[in-house]
């Protein structure tokens, strides 16, 4: 049961991290593109 909870939390953390990475990409891609032009 503890292992299941740990796995569930890890899956949720991974989901949150991936979402944050996607948000960061969206936030930083535009300024980076503007600077490169």
mmCIF file of N, CA and C in Angstrom:
data_model
loop_
_atom_site.group_PDB
_atom_site.id
_atom_site.type_symbol
_atom_site.label_atom_id
_atom_site.label_comp_id
_atom_site.label_asym_id
_atom_site.label_seq_id
_atom_site.Cartn_x
_atom_site.Cartn_y
_atom_site.Cartn_z
ATOM 1 N N UNK A 1 0.842 -1.205 0.000
ATOM 2 C CA UNK A 1 0.000 0.000 0.000
ATOM 3 C C UNK A 1 0.874 1.251 0.000
ATOM 4 N N UNK A 2 1.915 1.248 0.810
ATOM 5 C CA UNK A 2 2.804 2.408 0.842
ATOM 6 C C UNK A 2 3.458 2.590 -0.522
ATOM 7 N N UNK A 3 3.880 1.491 -1.127
ATOM 8 C CA UNK A 3 4.524 1.586 -2.437
ATOM 9 C C UNK A 3 3.553 2.166 -3.468
ATOM 10 N N UNK A 4 2.285 1.766 -3.374
ATOM 11 C CA UNK A 4 1.288 2.299 -4.313
ATOM 12 C C UNK A 4 1.138 3.808 -4.127
ATOM 13 N N UNK A 5 1.106 4.243 -2.868
ATOM 14 C CA UNK A 5 0.993 5.680 -2.605
ATOM 15 C C UNK A 5 2.222 6.417 -3.135
ATOM 16 N N UNK A 6 3.391 5.846 -2.902
ATOM 17 C CA UNK A 6 4.620 6.462 -3.389
ATOM 18 C C UNK A 6 4.573 6.589 -4.910
ATOM 19 N N UNK A 7 4.157 5.512 -5.587
ATOM 20 C CA UNK A 7 4.109 5.531 -7.050
ATOM 21 C C UNK A 7 3.114 6.590 -7.516
ATOM 22 N N UNK A 8 1.960 6.655 -6.861
ATOM 23 C CA UNK A 8 0.944 7.626 -7.245
ATOM 24 C C UNK A 8 1.502 9.040 -7.100
ATOM 25 N N UNK A 9 2.166 9.293 -5.977
ATOM 26 C CA UNK A 9 2.733 10.624 -5.763
ATOM 27 C C UNK A 9 3.806 10.931 -6.801
ATOM 28 N N UNK A 10 4.632 9.945 -7.125
ATOM 29 C CA UNK A 10 5.674 10.159 -8.129
ATOM 30 C C UNK A 10 5.046 10.473 -9.478
ATOM 31 N N UNK A 11 3.990 9.737 -9.836
ATOM 32 C CA UNK A 11 3.325 9.989 -11.118
ATOM 33 C C UNK A 11 2.754 11.400 -11.135
ATOM 34 N N UNK A 12 2.144 11.803 -10.023
ATOM 35 C CA UNK A 12 1.564 13.149 -9.961
ATOM 36 C C UNK A 12 2.661 14.208 -10.044
ATOM 37 N N UNK A 13 3.757 13.972 -9.335
ATOM 38 C CA UNK A 13 4.871 14.922 -9.386
ATOM 39 C C UNK A 13 5.404 15.037 -10.808
ATOM 40 N N UNK A 14 5.563 13.882 -11.473
ATOM 41 C CA UNK A 14 6.093 13.907 -12.834
ATOM 42 C C UNK A 14 5.150 14.703 -13.741
ATOM 43 N N UNK A 15 3.839 14.510 -13.544
ATOM 44 C CA UNK A 15 2.861 15.225 -14.356
ATOM 45 C C UNK A 15 2.987 16.726 -14.122
ATOM 46 N N UNK A 16 3.098 17.112 -12.853
ATOM 47 C CA UNK A 16 3.222 18.539 -12.512
ATOM 48 C C UNK A 16 4.512 19.108 -13.107
ATOM 49 N N UNK A 17 5.605 18.358 -12.986
ATOM 50 C CA UNK A 17 6.895 18.828 -13.502
ATOM 51 C C UNK A 17 6.814 19.020 -15.012
ATOM 52 N N UNK A 18 6.223 18.032 -15.704
ATOM 53 C CA UNK A 18 6.117 18.145 -17.166
ATOM 54 C C UNK A 18 5.281 19.360 -17.548
ATOM 55 N N UNK A 19 4.204 19.605 -16.787
ATOM 56 C CA UNK A 19 3.356 20.761 -17.077
ATOM 57 C C UNK A 19 4.142 22.054 -16.870
ATOM 58 N N UNK A 20 4.913 22.118 -15.793
ATOM 59 C CA UNK A 20 5.724 23.313 -15.519
ATOM 60 C C UNK A 20 6.755 23.523 -16.632
ATOM 61 N N UNK A 21 7.357 22.430 -17.117
ATOM 62 C CA UNK A 21 8.345 22.541 -18.193
ATOM 63 C C UNK A 21 7.677 23.098 -19.444
ATOM 64 N N UNK A 22 6.488 22.594 -19.768
ATOM 65 C CA UNK A 22 5.774 23.091 -20.948
ATOM 66 C C UNK A 22 5.464 24.573 -20.781
ATOM 67 N N UNK A 23 5.027 24.968 -19.579
ATOM 68 C CA UNK A 23 4.731 26.384 -19.331
ATOM 69 C C UNK A 23 5.999 27.217 -19.484
ATOM 70 N N UNK A 24 7.102 26.705 -18.967
ATOM 71 C CA UNK A 24 8.366 27.435 -19.057
ATOM 72 C C UNK A 24 8.779 27.586 -20.519
ATOM 73 N N UNK A 25 8.611 26.536 -21.305
ATOM 74 C CA UNK A 25 8.951 26.605 -22.734
ATOM 75 C C UNK A 25 8.131 27.694 -23.405
ATOM 76 N N UNK A 26 6.827 27.725 -23.107
ATOM 77 C CA UNK A 26 5.959 28.728 -23.722
ATOM 78 C C UNK A 26 6.370 30.124 -23.283
ATOM 79 N N UNK A 27 6.714 30.266 -22.000
ATOM 80 C CA UNK A 27 7.063 31.584 -21.471
ATOM 81 C C UNK A 27 8.391 32.085 -22.036
ATOM 82 N N UNK A 28 9.350 31.186 -22.200
ATOM 83 C CA UNK A 28 10.702 31.611 -22.586
ATOM 84 C C UNK A 28 10.932 31.575 -24.093
ATOM 85 N N UNK A 29 10.111 30.830 -24.838
ATOM 86 C CA UNK A 29 10.378 30.678 -26.271
ATOM 87 C C UNK A 29 10.197 32.011 -26.997
ATOM 88 N N UNK A 30 9.182 32.773 -26.652
ATOM 89 C CA UNK A 30 8.941 34.027 -27.372
ATOM 90 C C UNK A 30 10.084 35.028 -27.184
ATOM 91 N N UNK A 31 10.505 35.321 -25.957
ATOM 92 C CA UNK A 31 11.638 36.255 -25.793
ATOM 93 C C UNK A 31 12.893 35.750 -26.495
ATOM 94 N N UNK A 32 13.141 34.440 -26.420
ATOM 95 C CA UNK A 32 14.332 33.890 -27.066
ATOM 96 C C UNK A 32 14.254 34.103 -28.567
ATOM 97 N N UNK A 33 13.086 33.868 -29.150
ATOM 98 C CA UNK A 33 12.941 34.044 -30.598
ATOM 99 C C UNK A 33 13.128 35.517 -30.968
ATOM 100 N N UNK A 34 12.602 36.407 -30.154
ATOM 101 C CA UNK A 34 12.731 37.838 -30.440
ATOM 102 C C UNK A 34 14.210 38.233 -30.403
ATOM 103 N N UNK A 35 14.956 37.710 -29.438
ATOM 104 C CA UNK A 35 16.374 38.067 -29.319
ATOM 105 C C UNK A 35 17.175 37.517 -30.488
ATOM 106 N N UNK A 36 16.801 36.335 -30.976
ATOM 107 C CA UNK A 36 17.572 35.704 -32.047
ATOM 108 C C UNK A 36 17.393 36.416 -33.386
ATOM 109 N N UNK A 37 16.254 37.109 -33.558
ATOM 110 C CA UNK A 37 16.002 37.749 -34.858
ATOM 111 C C UNK A 37 16.850 38.991 -35.049
#
